[in-house]
mmCIF file of C-alpha atoms in Angstrom:
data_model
loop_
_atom_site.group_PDB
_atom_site.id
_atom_site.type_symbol
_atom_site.label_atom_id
_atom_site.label_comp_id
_atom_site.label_asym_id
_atom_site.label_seq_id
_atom_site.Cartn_x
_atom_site.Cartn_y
_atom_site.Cartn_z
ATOM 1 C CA UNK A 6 -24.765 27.823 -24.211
ATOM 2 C CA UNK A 7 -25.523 24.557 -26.441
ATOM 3 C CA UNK A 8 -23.392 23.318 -29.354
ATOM 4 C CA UNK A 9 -24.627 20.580 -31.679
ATOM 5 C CA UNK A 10 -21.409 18.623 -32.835
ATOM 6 C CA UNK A 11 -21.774 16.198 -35.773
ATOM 7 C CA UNK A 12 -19.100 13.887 -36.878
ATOM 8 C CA UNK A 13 -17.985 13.677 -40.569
ATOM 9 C CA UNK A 14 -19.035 10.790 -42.737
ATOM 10 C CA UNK A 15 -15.668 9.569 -41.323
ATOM 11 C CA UNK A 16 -17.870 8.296 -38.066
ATOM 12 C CA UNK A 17 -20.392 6.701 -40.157
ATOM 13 C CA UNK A 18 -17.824 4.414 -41.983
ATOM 14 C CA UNK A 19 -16.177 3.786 -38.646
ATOM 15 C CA UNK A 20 -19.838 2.716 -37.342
ATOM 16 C CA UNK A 21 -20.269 0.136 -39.837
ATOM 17 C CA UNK A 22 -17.369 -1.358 -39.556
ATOM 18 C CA UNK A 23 -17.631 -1.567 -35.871
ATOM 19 C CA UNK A 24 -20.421 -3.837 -36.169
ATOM 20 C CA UNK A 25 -18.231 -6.271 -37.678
ATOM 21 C CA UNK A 26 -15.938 -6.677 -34.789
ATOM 22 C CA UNK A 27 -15.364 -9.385 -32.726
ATOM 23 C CA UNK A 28 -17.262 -8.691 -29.036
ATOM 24 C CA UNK A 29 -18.827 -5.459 -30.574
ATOM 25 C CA UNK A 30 -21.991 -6.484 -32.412
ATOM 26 C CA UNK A 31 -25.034 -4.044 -31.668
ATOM 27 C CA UNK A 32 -22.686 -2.128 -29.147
ATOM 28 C CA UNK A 33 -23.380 1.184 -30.043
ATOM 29 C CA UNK A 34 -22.948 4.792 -28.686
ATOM 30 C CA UNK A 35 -26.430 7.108 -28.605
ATOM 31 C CA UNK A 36 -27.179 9.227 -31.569
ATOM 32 C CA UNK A 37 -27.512 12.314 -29.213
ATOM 33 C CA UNK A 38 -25.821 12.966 -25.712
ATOM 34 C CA UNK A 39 -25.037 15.277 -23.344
ATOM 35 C CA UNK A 40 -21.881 16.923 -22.083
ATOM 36 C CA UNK A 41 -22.317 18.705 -18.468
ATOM 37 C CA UNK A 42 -19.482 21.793 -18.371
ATOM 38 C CA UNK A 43 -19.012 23.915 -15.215
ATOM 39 C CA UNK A 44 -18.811 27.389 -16.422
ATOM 40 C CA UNK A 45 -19.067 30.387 -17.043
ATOM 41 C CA UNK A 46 -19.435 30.477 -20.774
ATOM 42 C CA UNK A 47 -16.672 32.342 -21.861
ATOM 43 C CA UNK A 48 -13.959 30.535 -19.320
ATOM 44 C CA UNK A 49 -11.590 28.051 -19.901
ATOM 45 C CA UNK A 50 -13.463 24.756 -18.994
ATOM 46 C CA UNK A 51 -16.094 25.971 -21.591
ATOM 47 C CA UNK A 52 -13.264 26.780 -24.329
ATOM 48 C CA UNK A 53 -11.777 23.162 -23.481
ATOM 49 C CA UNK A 54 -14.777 21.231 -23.813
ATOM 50 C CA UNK A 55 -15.729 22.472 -27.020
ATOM 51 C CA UNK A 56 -12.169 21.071 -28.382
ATOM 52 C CA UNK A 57 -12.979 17.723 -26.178
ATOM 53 C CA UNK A 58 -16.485 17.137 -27.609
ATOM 54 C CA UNK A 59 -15.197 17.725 -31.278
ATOM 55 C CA UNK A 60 -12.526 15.154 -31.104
ATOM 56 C CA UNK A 61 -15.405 12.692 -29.310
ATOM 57 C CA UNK A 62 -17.679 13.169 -31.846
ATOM 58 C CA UNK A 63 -14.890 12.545 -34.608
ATOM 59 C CA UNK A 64 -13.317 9.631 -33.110
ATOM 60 C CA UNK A 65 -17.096 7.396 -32.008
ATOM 61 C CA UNK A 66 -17.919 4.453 -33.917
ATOM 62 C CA UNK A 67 -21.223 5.783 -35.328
ATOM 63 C CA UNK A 68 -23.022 9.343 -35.746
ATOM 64 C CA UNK A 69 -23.004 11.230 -31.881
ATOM 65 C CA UNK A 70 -24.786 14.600 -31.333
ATOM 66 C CA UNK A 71 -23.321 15.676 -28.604
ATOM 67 C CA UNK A 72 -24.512 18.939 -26.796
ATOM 68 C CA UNK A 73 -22.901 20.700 -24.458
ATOM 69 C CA UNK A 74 -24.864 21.842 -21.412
ATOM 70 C CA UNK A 75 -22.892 24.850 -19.283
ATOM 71 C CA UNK A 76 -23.591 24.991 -16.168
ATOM 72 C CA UNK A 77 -22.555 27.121 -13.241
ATOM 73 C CA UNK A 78 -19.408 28.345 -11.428
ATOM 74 C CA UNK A 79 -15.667 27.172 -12.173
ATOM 75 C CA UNK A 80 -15.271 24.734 -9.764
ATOM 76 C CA UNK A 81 -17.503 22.895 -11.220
ATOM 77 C CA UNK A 82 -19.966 22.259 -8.200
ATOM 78 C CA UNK A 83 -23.405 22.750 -9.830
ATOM 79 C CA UNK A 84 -22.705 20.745 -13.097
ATOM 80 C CA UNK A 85 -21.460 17.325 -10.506
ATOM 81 C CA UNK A 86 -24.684 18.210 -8.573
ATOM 82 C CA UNK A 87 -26.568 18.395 -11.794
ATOM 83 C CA UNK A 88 -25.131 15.449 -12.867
ATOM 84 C CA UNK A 89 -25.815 13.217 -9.658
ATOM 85 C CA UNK A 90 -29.038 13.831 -9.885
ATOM 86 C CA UNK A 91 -30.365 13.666 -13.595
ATOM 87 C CA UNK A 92 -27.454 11.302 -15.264
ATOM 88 C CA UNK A 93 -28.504 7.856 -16.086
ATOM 89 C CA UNK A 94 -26.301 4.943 -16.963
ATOM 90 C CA UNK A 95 -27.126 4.838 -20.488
ATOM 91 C CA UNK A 96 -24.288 6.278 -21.808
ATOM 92 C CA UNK A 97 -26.415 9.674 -22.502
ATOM 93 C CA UNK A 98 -25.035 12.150 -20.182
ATOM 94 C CA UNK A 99 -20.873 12.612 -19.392
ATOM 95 C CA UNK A 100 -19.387 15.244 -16.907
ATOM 96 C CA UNK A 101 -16.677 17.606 -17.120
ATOM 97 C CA UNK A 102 -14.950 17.471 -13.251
ATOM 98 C CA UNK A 103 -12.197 19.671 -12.286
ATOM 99 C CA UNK A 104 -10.024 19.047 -9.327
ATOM 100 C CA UNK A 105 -11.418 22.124 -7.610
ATOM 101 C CA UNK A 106 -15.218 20.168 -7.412
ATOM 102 C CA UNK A 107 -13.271 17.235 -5.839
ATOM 103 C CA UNK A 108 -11.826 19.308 -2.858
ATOM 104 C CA UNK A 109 -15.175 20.944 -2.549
ATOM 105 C CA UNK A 110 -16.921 17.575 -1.574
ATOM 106 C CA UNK A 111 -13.386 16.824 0.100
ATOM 107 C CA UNK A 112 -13.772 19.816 2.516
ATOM 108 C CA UNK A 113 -17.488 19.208 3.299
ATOM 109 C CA UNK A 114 -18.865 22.230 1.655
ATOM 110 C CA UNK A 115 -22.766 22.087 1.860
ATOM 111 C CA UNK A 116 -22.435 22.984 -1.673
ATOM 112 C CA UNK A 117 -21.480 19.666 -2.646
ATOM 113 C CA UNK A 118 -24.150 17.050 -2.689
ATOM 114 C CA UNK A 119 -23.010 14.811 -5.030
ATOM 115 C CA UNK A 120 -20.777 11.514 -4.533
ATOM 116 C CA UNK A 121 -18.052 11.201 -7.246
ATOM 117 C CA UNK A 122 -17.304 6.830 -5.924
ATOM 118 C CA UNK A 123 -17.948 4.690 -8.493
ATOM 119 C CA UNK A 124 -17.963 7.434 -11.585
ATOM 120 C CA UNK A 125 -16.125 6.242 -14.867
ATOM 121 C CA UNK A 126 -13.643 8.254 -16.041
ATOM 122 C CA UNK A 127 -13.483 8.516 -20.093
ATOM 123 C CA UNK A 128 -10.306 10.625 -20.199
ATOM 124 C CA UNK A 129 -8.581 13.164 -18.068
ATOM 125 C CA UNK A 130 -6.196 16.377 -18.302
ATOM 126 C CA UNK A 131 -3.414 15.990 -14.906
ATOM 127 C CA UNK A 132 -0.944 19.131 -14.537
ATOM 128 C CA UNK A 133 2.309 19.045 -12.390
ATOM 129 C CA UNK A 134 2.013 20.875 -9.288
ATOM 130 C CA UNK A 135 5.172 21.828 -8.029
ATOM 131 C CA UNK A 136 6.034 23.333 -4.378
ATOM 132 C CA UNK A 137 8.891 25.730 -5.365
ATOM 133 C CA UNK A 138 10.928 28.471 -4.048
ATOM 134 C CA UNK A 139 14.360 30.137 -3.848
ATOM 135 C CA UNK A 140 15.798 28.068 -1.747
ATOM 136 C CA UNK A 141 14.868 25.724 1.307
ATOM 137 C CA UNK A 142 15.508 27.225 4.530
ATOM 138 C CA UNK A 143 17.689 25.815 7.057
ATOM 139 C CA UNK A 144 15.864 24.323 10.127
ATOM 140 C CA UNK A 145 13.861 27.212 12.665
ATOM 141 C CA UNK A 146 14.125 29.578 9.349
ATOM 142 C CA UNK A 147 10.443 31.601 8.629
ATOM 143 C CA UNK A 148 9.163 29.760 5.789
ATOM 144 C CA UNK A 149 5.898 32.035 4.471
ATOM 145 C CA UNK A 150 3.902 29.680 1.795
ATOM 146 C CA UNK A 151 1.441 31.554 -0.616
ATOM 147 C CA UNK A 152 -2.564 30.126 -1.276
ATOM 148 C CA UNK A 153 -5.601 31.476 -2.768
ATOM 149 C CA UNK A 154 -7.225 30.349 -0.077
ATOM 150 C CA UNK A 155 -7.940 27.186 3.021
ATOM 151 C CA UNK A 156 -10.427 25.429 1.269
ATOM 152 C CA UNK A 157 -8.961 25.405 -2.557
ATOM 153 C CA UNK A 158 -6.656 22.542 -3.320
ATOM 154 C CA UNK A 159 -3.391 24.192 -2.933
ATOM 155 C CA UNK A 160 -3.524 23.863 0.390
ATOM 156 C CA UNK A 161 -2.390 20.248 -0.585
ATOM 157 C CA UNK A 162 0.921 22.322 -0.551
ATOM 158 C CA UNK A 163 0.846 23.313 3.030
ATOM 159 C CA UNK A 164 -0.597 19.795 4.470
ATOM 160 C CA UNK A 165 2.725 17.864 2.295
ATOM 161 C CA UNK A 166 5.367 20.429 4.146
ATOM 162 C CA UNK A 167 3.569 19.121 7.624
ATOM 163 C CA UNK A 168 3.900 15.980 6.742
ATOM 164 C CA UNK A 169 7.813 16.442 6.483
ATOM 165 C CA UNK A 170 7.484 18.127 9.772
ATOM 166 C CA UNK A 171 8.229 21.532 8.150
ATOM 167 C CA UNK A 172 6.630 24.458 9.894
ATOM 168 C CA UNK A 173 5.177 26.822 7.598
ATOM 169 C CA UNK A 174 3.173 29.625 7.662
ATOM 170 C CA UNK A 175 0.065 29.996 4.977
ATOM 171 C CA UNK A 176 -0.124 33.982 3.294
ATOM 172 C CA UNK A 177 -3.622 33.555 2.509
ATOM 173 C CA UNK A 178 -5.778 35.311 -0.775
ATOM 174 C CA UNK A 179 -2.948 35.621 -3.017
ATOM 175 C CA UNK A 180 -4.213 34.290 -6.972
ATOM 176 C CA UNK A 181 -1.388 32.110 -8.763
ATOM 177 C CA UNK A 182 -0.193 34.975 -10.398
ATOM 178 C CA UNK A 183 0.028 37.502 -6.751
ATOM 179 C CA UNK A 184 1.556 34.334 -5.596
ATOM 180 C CA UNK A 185 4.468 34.374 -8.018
ATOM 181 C CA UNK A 186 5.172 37.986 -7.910
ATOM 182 C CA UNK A 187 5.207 37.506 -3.707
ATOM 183 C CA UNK A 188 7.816 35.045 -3.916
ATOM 184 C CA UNK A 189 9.639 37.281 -6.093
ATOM 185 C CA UNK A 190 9.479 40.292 -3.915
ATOM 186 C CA UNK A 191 10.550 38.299 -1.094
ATOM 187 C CA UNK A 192 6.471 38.448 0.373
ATOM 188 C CA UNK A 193 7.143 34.611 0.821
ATOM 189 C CA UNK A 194 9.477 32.187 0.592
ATOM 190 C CA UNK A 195 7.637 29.505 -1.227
ATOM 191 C CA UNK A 196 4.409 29.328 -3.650
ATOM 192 C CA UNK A 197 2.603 26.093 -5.219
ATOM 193 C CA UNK A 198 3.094 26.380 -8.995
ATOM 194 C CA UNK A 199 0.376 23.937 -11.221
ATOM 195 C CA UNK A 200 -0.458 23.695 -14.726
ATOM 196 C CA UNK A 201 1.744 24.289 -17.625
ATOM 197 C CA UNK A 202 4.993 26.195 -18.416
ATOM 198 C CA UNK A 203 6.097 25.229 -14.954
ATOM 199 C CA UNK A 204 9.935 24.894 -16.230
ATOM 200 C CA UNK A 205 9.741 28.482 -17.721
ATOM 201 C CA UNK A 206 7.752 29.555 -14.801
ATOM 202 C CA UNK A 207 10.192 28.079 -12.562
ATOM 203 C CA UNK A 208 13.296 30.334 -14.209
ATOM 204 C CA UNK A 209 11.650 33.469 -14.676
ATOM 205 C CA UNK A 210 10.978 33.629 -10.888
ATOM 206 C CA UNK A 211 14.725 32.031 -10.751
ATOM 207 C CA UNK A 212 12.552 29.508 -8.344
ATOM 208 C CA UNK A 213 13.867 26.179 -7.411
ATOM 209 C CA UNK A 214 11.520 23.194 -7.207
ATOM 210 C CA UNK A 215 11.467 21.486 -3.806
ATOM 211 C CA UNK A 216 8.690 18.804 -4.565
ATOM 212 C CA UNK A 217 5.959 17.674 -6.388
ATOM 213 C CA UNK A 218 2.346 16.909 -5.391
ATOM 214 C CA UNK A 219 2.221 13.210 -6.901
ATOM 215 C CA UNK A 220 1.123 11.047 -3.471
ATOM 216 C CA UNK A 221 2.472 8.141 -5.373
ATOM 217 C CA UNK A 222 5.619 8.865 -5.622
ATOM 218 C CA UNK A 223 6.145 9.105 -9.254
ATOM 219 C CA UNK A 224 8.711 11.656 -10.677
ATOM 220 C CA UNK A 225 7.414 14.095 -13.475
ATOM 221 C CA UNK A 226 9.286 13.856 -16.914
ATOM 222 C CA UNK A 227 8.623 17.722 -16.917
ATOM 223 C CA UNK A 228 10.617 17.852 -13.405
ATOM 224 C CA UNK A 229 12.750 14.608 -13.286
ATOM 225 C CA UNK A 230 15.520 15.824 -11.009
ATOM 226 C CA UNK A 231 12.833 16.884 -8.653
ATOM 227 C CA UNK A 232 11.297 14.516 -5.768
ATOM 228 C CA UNK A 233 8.118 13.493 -4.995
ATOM 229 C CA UNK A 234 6.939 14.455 -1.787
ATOM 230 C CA UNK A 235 6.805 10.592 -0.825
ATOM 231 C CA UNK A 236 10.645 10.276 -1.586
ATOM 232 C CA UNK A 237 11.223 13.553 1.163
ATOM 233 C CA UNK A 238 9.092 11.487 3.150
ATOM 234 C CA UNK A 239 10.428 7.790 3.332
ATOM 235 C CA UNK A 240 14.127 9.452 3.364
ATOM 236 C CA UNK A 241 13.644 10.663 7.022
ATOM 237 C CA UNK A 242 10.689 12.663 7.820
ATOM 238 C CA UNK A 243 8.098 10.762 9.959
ATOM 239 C CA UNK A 244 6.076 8.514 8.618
ATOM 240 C CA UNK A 245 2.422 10.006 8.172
ATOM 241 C CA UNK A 246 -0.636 8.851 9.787
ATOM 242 C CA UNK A 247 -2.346 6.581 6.983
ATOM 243 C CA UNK A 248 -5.698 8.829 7.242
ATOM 244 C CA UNK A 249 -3.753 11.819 6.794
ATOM 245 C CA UNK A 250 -1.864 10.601 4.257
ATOM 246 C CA UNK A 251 -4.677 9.242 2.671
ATOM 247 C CA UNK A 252 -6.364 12.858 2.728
ATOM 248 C CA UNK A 253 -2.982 14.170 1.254
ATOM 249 C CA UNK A 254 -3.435 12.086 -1.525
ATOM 250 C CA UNK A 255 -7.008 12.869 -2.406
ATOM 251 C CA UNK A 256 -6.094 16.925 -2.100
ATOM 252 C CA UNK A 257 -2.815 16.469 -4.044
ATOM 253 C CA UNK A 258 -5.010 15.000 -7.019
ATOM 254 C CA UNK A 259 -7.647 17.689 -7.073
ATOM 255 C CA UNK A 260 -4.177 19.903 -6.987
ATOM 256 C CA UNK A 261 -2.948 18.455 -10.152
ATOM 257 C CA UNK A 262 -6.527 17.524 -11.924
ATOM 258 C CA UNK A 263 -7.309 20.211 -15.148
ATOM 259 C CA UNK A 264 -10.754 18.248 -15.619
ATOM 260 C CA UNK A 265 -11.504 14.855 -16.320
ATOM 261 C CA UNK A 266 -14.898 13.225 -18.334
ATOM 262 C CA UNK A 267 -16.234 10.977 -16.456
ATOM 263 C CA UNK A 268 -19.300 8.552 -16.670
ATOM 264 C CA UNK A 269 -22.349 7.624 -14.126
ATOM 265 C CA UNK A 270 -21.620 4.549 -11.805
ATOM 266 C CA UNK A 271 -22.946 1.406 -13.486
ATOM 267 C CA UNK A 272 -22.603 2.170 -17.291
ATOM 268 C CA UNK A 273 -22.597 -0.730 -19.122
ATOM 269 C CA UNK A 274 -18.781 -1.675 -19.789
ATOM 270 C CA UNK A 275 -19.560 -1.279 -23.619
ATOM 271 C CA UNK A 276 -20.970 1.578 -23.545
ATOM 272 C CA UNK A 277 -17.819 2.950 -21.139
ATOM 273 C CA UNK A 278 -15.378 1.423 -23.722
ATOM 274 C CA UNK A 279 -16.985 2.896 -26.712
ATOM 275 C CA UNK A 280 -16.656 6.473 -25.338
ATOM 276 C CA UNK A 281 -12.737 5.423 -24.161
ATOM 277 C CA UNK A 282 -11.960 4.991 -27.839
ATOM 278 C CA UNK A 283 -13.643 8.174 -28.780
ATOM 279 C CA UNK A 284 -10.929 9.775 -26.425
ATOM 280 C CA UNK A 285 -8.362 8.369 -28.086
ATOM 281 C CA UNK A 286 -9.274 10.859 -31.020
ATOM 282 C CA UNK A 287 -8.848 13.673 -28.641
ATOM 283 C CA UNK A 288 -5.494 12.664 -27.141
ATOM 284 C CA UNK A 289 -4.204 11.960 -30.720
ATOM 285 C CA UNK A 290 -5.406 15.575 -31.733
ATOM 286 C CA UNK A 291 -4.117 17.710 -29.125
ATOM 287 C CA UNK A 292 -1.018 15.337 -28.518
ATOM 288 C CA UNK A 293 -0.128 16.550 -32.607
ATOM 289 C CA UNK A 294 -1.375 20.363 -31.284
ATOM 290 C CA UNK A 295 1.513 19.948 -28.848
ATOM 291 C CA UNK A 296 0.642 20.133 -24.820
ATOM 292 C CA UNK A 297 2.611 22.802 -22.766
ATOM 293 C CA UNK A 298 5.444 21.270 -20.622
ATOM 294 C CA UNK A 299 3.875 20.075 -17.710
ATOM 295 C CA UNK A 300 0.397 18.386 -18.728
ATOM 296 C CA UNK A 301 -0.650 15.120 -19.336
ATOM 297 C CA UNK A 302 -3.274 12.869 -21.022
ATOM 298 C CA UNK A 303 -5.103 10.035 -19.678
ATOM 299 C CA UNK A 304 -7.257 7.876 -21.227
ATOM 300 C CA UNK A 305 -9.148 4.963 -20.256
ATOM 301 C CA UNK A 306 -7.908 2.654 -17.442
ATOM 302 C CA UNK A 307 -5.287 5.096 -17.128
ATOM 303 C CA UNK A 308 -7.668 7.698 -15.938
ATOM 304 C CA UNK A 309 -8.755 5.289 -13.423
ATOM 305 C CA UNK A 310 -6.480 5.827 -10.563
ATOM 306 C CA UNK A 311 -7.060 9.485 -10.637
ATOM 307 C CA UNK A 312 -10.600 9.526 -9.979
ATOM 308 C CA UNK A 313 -10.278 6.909 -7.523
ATOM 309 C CA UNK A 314 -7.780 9.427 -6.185
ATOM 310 C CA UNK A 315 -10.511 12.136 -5.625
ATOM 311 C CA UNK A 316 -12.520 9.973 -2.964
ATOM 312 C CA UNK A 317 -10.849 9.127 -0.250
ATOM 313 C CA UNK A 318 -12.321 6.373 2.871
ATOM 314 C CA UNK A 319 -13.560 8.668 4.892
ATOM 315 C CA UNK A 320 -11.520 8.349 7.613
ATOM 316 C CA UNK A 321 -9.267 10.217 5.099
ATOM 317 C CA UNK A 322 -12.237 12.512 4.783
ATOM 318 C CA UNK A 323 -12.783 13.680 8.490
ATOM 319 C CA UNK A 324 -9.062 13.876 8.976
ATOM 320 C CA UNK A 325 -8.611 16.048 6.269
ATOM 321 C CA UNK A 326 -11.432 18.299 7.503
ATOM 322 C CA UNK A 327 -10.052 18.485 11.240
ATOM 323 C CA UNK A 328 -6.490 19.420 9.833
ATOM 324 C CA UNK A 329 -8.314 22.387 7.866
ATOM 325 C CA UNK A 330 -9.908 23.399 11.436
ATOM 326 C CA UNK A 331 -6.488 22.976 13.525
ATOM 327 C CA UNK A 332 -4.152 24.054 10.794
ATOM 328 C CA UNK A 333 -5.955 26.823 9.168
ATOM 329 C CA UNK A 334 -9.166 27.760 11.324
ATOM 330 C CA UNK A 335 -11.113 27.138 8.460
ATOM 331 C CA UNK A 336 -14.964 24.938 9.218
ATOM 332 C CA UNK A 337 -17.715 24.927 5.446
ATOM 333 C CA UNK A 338 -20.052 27.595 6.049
#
């Protein structure tokens, strides 16, 4: 699917007077470029991006066709292999990522040939992700915790309850949704919840939150009350391994990342800043739309630690990768 998306004459007046600025003479975005979207067509990546590339084209400095390219699966694999190979750093070509194409090059499937260090992020969507159940259980207790699956980033879930030295059992194959009507049956004790409504979520299923998947130990506004795994951490459990911990990090972020636009390595900072300010347009618009509790907008520099996030040394790499073989049997195919 292609879309064509033309800004108003708004764009044109903003161009001109651009030109004027201070630092900005002859900085100036392409009059066409491309937006790389995993797919499928009709799915929700697609249906965000077309919101995304409206508000870019609206909110650049001067006139920006920008066409949207969809490409592939959901998690976003083929259109970060796509854009690897064919982007240049001229400003042309801009990627959606989602988290789940992050743990895919985290957990070494063959799928995955691209390398997301040094990428620019433009702007990115970050959910809460929230391990939650109906109530922790005492020391020795069975502790059942529901995932889709070994290799998808939930199991960020299951590696942060190690690291407190709490033994838990993964119920494998179970979709967000089977997970939440598990826990309420009593199929598990305790589910990863991500994305938005996770307050209403969280009382429907009469669920209590235990802690959230932010490795830097922020608290969520949506969640304030409720801990950060670090705080669990630092307030008695053992202190990770830094590898591990590292790898926790980079799987809690694909966990929590909707998608973010990034650029290729080595765009020229005006270029990078121009598109920045276009994003500003979108976080204005769908700030005013009204988010659902629970995500976020970044722009800009404050995108940056979230990519940087996603690609961990690589000690952080192969110790993720051997805890997915120990803890869950699980080796790429």
């Amino acid at each position: 699917m292609t879309d064509r998306l033309v800004p108003t004459r708004r764009g044109l007046l903003l161009g001109a007077a651009a030109a004027t600025l201070p630092g900005r003479a002859g900085a100036m975005l392409p009059a066409t470029a491309k937006l790389l979207v995993p797919g499928p067509e009709d799915g929700p990546l697609a249906r965000w991006s077309e919101r995304l590339a409206a508000a870019l084209a609206r909110g650049a400095t001067s006139a920006v066709s920008l066409e949207r390219s969809v490409l592939g699966g959901a998690d976003g694999v083929t259109a970060a292999n796509r854009f690897a190979t064919q982007a240049a750093p001229d400003g042309r070509t801009l990627l959606v990522l989602p988290g789940a194409a992050a743990q895919a090059r985290l957990v070494g499937d063959p799928r995955a040939r691209f390398d997301a260090a040094g990428w620019l992020p433009v702007c990115a969507m970050q959910g809460i992700a929230v391990v939650a159940g109906r109530g922790f259980p005492a020391a020795g207790a069975p502790l059942r915790l529901g995932l889709p699956a070994a290799d998808a980033p939930g199991a960020a879930a299951l590696l942060g309850l190690d690291l407190l030295g709490v033994t838990a059992t993964p119920v494998l194959g179970l979709s967000p949704d089977q997970a939440e009507a598990a826990l309420a049956q009593g199929a598990v004790e305790a589910i990863l919840l991500q994305g938005a409504e996770v307050p209403a979520r969280l009382a429907a299923l009469q669920a209590r939150p235990w802690f959230t998947l932010d490795a830097a130990g922020a608290r969520d506004s949506t969640l304030p009350e409720t801990p950060a795994l670090p705080d669990l951490a630092a307030s008695g459990a053992a202190p990770p391994s830094a590898p591990l911990w590292a790898a926790f990090h980079a799987a809690a972020a694909a966990a929590r990342l909707r998608a973010a636009l990034v650029l290729p390595a080595l765009t020229p900072a005006n270029l990078v800043a121009l598109w920045r300010g276009a994003a500003q347009r979108w976080q204005e618009e769908e700030s005013r739309a009204g988010l659902p509790a629970g995500l976020r907008i970044r722009t800009g520099a404050e995108a940056a630690p979230l990519l940087a996030a996603l690609v961990p040394p690589a000690a952080a790499t192969l110790a993720y990768r051997d805890w997915l073989r120990r803890r869950l049997n699980w080796r790429p195919e």
